[in-house]
N, CA, C and O atoms as a Tinker XYZ file with bonds, in Angstrom:
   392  protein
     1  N     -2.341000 -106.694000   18.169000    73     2
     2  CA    -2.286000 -106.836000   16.734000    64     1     3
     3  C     -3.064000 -105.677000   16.116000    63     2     4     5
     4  O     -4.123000 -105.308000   16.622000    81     3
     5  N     -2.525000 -105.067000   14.969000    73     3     6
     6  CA    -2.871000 -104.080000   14.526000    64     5     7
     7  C     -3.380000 -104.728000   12.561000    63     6     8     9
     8  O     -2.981000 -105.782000   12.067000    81     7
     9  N     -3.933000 -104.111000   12.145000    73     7    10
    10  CA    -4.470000 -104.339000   10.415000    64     9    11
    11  C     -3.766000 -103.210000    9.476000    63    10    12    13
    12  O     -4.273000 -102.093000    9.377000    81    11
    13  N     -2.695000 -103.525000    8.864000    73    11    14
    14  CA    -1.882000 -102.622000    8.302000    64    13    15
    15  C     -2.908000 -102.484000    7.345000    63    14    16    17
    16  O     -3.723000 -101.574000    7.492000    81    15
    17  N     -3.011000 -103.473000    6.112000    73    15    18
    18  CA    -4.234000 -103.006000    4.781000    64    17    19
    19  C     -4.185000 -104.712000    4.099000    63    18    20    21
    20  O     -3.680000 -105.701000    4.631000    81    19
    21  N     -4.785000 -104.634000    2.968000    73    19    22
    22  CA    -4.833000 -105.647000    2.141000    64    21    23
    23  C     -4.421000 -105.217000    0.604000    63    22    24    25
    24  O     -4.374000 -104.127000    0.034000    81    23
    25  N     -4.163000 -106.475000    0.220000    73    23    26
    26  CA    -4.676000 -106.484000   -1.301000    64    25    27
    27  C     -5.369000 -107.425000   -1.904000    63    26    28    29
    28  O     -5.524000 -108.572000   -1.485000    81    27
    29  N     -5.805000 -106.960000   -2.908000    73    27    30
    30  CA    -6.963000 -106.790000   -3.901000    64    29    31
    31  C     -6.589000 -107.945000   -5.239000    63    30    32    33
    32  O     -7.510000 -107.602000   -5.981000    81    31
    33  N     -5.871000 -109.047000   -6.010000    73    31    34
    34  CA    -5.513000 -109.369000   -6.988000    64    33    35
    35  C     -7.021000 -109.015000   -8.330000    63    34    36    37
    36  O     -6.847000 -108.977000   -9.548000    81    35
    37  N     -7.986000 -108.867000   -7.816000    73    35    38
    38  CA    -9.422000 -108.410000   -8.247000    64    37    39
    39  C     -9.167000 -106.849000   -9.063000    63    38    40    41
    40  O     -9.271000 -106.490000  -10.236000    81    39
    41  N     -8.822000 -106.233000   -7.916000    73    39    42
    42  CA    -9.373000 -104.631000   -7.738000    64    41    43
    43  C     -7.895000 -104.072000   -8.303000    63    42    44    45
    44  O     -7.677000 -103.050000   -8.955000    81    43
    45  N     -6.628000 -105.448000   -7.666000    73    43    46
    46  CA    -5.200000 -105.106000   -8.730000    64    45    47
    47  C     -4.557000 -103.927000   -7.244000    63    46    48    49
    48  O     -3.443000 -103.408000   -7.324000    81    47
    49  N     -5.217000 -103.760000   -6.369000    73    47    50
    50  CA    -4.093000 -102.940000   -5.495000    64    49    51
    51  C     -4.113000 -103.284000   -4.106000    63    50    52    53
    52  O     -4.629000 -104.367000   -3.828000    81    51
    53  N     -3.628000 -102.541000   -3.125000    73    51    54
    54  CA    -3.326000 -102.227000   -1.821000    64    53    55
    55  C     -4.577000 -101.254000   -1.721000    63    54    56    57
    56  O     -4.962000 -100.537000   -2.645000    81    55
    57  N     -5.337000 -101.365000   -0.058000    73    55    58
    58  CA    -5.761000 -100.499000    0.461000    64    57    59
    59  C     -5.431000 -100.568000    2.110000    63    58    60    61
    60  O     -5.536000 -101.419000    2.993000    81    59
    61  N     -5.070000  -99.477000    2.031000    73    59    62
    62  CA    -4.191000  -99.123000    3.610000    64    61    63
    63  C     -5.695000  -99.423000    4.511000    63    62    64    65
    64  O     -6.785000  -99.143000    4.012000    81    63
    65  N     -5.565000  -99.999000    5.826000    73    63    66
    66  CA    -6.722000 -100.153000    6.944000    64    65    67
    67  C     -7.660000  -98.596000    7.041000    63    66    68    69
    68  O     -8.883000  -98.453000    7.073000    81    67
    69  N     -6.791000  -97.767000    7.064000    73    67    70
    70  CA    -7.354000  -96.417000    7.713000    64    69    71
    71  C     -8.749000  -96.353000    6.825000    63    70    72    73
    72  O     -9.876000  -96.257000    7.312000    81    71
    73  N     -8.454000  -96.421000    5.527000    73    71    74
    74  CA    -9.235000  -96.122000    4.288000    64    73    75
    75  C    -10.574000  -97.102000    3.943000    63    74    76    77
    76  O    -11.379000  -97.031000    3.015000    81    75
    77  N    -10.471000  -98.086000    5.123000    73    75    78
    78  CA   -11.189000  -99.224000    5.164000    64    77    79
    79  C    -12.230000  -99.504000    6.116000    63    78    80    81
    80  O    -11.986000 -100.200000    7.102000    81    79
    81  N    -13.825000  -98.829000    5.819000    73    79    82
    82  CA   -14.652000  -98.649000    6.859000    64    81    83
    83  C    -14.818000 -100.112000    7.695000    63    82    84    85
    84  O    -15.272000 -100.054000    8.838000    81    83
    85  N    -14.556000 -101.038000    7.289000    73    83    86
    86  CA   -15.116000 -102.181000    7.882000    64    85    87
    87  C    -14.196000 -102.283000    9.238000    63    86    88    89
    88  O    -14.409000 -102.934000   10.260000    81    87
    89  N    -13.067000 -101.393000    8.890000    73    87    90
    90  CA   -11.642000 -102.035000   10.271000    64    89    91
    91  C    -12.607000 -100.531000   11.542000    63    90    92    93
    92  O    -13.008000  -99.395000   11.290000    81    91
    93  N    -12.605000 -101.328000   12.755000    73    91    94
    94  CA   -12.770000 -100.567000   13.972000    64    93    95
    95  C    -11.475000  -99.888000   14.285000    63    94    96    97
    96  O    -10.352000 -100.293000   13.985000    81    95
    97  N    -11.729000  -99.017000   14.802000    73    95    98
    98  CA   -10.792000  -97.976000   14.963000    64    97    99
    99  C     -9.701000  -98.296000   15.488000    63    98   100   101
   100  O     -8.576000  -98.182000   15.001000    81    99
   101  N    -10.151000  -98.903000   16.978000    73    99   102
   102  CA    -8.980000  -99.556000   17.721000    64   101   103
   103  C     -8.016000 -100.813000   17.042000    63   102   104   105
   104  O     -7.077000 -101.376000   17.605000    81   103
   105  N     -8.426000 -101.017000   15.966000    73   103   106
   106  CA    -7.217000 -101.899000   14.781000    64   105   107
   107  C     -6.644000 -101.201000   14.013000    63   106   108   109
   108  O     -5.799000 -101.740000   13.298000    81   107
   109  N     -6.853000  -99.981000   13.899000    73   107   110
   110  CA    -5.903000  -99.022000   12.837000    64   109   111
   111  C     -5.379000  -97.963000   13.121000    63   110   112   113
   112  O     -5.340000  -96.974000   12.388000    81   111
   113  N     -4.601000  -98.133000   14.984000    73   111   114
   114  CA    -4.396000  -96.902000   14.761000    64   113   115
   115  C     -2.695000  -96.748000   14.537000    63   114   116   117
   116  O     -2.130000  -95.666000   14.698000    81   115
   117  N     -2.114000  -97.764000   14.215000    73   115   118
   118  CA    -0.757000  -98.135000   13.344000    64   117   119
   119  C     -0.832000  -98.105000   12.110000    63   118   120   121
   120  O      0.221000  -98.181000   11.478000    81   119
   121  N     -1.684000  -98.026000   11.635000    73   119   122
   122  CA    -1.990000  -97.471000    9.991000    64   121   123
   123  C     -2.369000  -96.015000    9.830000    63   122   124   125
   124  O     -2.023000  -95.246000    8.933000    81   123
   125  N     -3.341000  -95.733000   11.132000    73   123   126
   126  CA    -3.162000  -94.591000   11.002000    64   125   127
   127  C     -1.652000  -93.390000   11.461000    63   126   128   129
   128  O     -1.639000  -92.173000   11.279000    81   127
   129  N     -1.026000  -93.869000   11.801000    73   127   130
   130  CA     0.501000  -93.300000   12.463000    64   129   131
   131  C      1.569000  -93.756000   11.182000    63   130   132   133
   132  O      2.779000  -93.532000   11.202000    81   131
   133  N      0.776000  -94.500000    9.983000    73   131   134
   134  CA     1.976000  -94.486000    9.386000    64   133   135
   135  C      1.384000  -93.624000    8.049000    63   134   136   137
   136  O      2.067000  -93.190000    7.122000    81   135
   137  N     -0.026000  -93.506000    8.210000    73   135   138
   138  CA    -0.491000  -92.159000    7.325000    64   137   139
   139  C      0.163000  -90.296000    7.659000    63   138   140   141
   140  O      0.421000  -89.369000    6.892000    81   139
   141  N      0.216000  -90.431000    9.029000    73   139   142
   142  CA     0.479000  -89.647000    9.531000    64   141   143
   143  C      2.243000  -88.980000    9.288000    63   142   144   145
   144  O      2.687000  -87.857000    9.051000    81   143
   145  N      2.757000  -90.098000    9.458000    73   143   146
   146  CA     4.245000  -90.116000    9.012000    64   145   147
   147  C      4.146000  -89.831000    7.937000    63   146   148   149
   148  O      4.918000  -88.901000    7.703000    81   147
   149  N      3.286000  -90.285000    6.612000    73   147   150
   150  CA     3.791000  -90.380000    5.401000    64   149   151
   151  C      3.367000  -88.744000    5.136000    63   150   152   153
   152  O      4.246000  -88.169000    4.493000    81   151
   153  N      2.405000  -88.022000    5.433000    73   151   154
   154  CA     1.889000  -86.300000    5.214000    64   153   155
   155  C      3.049000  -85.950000    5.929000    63   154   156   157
   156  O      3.540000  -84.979000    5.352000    81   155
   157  N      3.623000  -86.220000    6.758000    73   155   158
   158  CA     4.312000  -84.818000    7.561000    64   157   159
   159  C      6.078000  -85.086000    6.629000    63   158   160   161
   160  O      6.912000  -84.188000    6.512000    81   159
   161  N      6.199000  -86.097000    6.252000    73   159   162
   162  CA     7.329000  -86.394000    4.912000    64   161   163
   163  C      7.352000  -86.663000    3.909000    63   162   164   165
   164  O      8.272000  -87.186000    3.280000    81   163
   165  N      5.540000  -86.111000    3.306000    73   163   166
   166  CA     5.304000  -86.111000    1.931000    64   165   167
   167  C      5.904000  -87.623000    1.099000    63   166   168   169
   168  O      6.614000  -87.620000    0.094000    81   167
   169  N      5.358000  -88.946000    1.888000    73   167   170
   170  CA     5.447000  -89.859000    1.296000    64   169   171
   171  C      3.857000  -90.551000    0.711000    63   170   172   173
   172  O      2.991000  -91.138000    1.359000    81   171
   173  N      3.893000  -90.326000   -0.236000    73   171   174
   174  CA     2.552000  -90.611000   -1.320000    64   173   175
   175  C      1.921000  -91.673000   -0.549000    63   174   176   177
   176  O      0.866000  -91.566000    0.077000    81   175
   177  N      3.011000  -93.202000   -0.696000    73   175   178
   178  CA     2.229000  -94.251000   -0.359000    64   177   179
   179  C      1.506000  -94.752000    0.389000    63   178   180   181
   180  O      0.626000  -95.612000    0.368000    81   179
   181  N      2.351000  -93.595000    1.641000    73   179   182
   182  CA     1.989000  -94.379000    3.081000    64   181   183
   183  C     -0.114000  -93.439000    3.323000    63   182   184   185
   184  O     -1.047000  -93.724000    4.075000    81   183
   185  N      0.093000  -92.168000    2.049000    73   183   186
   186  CA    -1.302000  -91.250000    2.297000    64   185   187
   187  C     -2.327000  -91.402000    1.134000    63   186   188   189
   188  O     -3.321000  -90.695000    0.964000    81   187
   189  N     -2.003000  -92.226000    0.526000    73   187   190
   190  CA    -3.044000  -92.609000   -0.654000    64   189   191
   191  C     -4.064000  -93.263000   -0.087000    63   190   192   193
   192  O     -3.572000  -93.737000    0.937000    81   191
   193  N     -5.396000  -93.629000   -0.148000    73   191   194
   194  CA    -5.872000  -94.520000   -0.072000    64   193   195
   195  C     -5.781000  -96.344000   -0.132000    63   194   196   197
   196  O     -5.994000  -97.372000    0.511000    81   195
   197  N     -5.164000  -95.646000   -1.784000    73   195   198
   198  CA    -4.897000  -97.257000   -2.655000    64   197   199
   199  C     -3.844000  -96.662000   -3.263000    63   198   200   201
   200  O     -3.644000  -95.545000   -3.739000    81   199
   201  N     -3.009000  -97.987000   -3.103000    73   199   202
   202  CA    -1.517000  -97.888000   -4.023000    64   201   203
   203  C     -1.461000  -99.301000   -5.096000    63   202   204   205
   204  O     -1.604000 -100.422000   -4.609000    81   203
   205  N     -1.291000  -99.155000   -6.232000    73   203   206
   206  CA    -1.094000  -99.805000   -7.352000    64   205   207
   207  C      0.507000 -100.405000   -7.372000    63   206   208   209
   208  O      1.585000  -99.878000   -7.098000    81   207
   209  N      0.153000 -101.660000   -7.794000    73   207   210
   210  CA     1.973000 -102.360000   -8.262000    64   209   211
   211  C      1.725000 -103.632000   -8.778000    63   210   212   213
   212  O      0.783000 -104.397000   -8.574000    81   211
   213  N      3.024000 -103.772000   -9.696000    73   211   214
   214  CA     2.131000 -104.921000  -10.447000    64   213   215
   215  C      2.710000 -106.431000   -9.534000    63   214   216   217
   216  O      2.418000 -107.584000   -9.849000    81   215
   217  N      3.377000 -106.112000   -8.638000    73   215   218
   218  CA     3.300000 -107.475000   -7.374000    64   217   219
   219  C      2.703000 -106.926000   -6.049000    63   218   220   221
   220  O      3.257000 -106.158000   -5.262000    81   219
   221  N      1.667000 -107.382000   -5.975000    73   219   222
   222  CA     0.978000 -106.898000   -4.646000    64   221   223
   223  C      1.050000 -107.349000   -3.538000    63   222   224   225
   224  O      0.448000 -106.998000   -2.524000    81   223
   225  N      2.145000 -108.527000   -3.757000    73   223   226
   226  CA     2.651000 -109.440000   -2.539000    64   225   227
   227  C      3.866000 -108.644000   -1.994000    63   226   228   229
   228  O      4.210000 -108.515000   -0.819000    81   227
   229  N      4.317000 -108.245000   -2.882000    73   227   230
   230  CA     5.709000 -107.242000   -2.623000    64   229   231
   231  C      5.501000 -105.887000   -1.945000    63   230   232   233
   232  O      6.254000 -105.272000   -1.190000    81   231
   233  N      4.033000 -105.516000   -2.507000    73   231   234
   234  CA     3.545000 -104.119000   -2.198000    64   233   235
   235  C      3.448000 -104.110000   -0.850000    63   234   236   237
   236  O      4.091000 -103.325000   -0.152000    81   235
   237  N      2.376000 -105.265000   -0.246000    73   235   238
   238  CA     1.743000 -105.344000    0.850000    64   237   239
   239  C      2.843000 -105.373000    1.835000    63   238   240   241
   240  O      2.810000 -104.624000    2.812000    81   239
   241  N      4.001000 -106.355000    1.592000    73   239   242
   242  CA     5.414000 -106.183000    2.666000    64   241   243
   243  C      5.510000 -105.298000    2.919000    63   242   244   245
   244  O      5.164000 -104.927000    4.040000    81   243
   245  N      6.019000 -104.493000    2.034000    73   243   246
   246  CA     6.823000 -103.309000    1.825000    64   245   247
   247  C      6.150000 -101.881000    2.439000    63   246   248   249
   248  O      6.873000 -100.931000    2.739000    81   247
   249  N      4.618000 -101.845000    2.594000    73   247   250
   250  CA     3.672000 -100.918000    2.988000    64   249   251
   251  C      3.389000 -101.317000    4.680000    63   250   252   253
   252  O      3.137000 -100.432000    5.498000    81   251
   253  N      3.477000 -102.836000    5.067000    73   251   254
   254  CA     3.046000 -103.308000    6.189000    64   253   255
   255  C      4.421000 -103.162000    7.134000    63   254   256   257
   256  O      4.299000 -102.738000    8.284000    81   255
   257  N      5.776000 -103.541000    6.588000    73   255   258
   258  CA     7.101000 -103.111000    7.042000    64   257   259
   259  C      6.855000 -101.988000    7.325000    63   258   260   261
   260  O      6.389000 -101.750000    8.439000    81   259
   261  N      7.118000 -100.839000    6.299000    73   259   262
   262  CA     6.785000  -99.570000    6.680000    64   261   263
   263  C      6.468000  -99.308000    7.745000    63   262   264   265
   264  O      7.171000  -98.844000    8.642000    81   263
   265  N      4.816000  -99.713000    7.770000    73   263   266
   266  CA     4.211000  -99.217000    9.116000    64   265   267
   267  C      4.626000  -99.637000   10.550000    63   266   268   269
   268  O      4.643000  -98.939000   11.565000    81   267
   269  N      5.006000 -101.134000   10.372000    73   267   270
   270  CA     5.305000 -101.476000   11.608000    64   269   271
   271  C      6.602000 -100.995000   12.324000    63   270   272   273
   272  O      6.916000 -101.078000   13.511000    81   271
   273  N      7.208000 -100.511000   11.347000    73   271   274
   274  CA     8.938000  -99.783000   11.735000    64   273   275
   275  C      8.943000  -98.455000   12.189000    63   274   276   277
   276  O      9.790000  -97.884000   12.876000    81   275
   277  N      7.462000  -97.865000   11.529000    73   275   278
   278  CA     7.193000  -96.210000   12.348000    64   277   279
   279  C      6.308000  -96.857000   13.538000    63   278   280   281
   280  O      6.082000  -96.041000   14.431000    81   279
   281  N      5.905000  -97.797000   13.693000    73   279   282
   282  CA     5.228000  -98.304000   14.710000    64   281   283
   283  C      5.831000  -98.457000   15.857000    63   282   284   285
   284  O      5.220000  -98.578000   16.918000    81   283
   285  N      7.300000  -98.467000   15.724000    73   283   286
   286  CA     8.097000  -99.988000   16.330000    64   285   287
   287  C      7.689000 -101.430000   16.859000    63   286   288   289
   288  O      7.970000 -101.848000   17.982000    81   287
   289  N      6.861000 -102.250000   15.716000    73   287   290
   290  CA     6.491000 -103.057000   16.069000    64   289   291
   291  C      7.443000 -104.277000   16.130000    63   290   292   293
   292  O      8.611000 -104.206000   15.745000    81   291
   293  N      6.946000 -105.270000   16.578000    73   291   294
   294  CA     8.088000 -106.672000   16.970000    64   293   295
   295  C      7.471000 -107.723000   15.526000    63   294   296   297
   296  O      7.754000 -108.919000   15.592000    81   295
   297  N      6.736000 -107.279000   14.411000    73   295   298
   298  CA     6.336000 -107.936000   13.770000    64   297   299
   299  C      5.661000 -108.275000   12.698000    63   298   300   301
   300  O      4.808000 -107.555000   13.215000    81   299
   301  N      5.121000 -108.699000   11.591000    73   299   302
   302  CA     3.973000 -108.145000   10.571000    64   301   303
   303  C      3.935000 -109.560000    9.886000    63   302   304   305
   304  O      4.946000 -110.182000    9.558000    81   303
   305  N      2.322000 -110.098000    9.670000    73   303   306
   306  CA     1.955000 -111.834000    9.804000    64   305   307
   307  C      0.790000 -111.158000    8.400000    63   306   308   309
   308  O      0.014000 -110.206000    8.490000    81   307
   309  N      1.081000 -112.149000    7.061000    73   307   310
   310  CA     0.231000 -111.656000    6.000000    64   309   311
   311  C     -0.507000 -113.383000    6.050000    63   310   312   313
   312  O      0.077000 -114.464000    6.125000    81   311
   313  N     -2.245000 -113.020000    5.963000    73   311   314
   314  CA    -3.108000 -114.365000    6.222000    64   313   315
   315  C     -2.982000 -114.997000    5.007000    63   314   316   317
   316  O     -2.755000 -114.261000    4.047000    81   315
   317  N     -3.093000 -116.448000    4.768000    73   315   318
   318  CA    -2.858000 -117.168000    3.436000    64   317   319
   319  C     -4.122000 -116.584000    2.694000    63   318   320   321
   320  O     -5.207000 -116.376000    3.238000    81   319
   321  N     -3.812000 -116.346000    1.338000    73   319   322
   322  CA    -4.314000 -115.573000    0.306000    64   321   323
   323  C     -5.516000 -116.296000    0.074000    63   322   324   325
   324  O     -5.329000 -117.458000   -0.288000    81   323
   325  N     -7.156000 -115.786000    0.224000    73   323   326
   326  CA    -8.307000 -115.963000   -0.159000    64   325   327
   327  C     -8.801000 -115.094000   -1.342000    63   326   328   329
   328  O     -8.934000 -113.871000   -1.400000    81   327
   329  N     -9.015000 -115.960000   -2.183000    73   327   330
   330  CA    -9.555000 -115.510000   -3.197000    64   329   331
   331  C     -8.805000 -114.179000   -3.940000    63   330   332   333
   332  O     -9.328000 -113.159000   -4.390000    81   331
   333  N     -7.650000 -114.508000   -3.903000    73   331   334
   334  CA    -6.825000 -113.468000   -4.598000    64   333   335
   335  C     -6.451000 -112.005000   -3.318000    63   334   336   337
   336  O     -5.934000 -110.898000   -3.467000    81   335
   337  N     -6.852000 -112.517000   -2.475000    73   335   338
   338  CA    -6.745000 -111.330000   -0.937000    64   337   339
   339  C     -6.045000 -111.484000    0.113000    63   338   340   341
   340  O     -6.378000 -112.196000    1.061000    81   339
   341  N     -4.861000 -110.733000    0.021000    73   339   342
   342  CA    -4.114000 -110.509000    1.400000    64   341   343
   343  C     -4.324000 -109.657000    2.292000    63   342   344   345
   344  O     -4.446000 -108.457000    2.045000    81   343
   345  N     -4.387000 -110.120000    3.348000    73   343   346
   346  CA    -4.697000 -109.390000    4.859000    64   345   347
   347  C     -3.254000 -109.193000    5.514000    63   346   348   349
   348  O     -2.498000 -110.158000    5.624000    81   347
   349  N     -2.964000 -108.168000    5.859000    73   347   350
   350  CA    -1.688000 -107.959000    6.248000    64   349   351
   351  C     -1.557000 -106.932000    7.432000    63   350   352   353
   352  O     -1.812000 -105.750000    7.203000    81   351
   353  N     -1.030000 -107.478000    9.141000    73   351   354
   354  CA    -1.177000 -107.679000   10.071000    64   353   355
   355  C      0.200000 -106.986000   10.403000    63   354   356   357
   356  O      1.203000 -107.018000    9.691000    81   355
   357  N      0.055000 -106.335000   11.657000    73   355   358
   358  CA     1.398000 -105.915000   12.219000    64   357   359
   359  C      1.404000 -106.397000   13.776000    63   358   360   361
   360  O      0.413000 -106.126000   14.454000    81   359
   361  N      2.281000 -106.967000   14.245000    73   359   362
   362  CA     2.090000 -107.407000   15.447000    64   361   363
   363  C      3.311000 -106.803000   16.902000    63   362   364   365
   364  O      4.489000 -106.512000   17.111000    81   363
   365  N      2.090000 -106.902000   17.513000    73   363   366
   366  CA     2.607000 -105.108000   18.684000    64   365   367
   367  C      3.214000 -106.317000   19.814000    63   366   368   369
   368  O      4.080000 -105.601000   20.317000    81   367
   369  N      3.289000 -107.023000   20.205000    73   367   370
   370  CA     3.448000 -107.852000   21.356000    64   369   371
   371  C      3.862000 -109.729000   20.735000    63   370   372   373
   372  O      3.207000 -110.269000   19.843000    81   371
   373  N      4.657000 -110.187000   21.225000    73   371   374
   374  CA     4.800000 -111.317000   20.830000    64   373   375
   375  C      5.400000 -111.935000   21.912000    63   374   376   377
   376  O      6.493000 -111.693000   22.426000    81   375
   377  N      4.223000 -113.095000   22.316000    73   375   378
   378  CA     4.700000 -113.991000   23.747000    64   377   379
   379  C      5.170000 -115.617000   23.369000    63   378   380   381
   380  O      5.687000 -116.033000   22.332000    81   379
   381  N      4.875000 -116.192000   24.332000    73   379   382
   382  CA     4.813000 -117.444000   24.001000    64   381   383
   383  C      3.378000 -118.183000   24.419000    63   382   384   385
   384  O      2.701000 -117.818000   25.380000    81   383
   385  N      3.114000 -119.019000   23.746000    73   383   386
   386  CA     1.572000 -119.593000   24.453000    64   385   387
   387  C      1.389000 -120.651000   25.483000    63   386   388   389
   388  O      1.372000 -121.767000   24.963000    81   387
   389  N      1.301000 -120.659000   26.269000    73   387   390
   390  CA     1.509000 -121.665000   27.157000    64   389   391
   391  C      0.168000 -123.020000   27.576000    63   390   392
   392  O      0.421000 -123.907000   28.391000    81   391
């Protein structure tokens, strides 16, 4: 499992993981590969820090898709909303639990 970014209903945006000292490295480095993608094809969103929209539920899909599709991931799981805050997850492996 990888930490694509969150949002903010507070702060009003998206902040991508990379941009986010609290995430350890080894959780972002699918955020960081979709920063990477977004400079080498001059896509703003994926290299901003923080991206603004006035649905941030929509944003966070749409930024966490992203990443997980330059990722090729099997997945992307957003945590039920605390205090106006989505955590939004890309998921690299998907088993069954036994």
């Amino acid at each position: 499992m990888q930490v694509a970014g969150s949002t903010s209903a507070k702060a009003g945006n998206w902040l991508w993981a990379w941009a986010n000292s609290i995430w350890p490295s080894e959780f972002i480095t699918d955020a960081q590969s979709a920063r990477s993608f977004g400079e080498k094809h001059g896509i703003g969103e994926l290299t901003q820090d923080y991206v603004t929209d006035e649905d941030l539920n929509a944003l966070g899909w749409e930024l966490t898709s992203a990443a997980a599709r330059i990722c090729n991931a099997c997945g992307a799981y957003r945590s039920p909303s605390d205090d106006g805050v989505g955590l939004y997850l890309i998921l690299k492996n998907i088993s069954w639990a036994s």
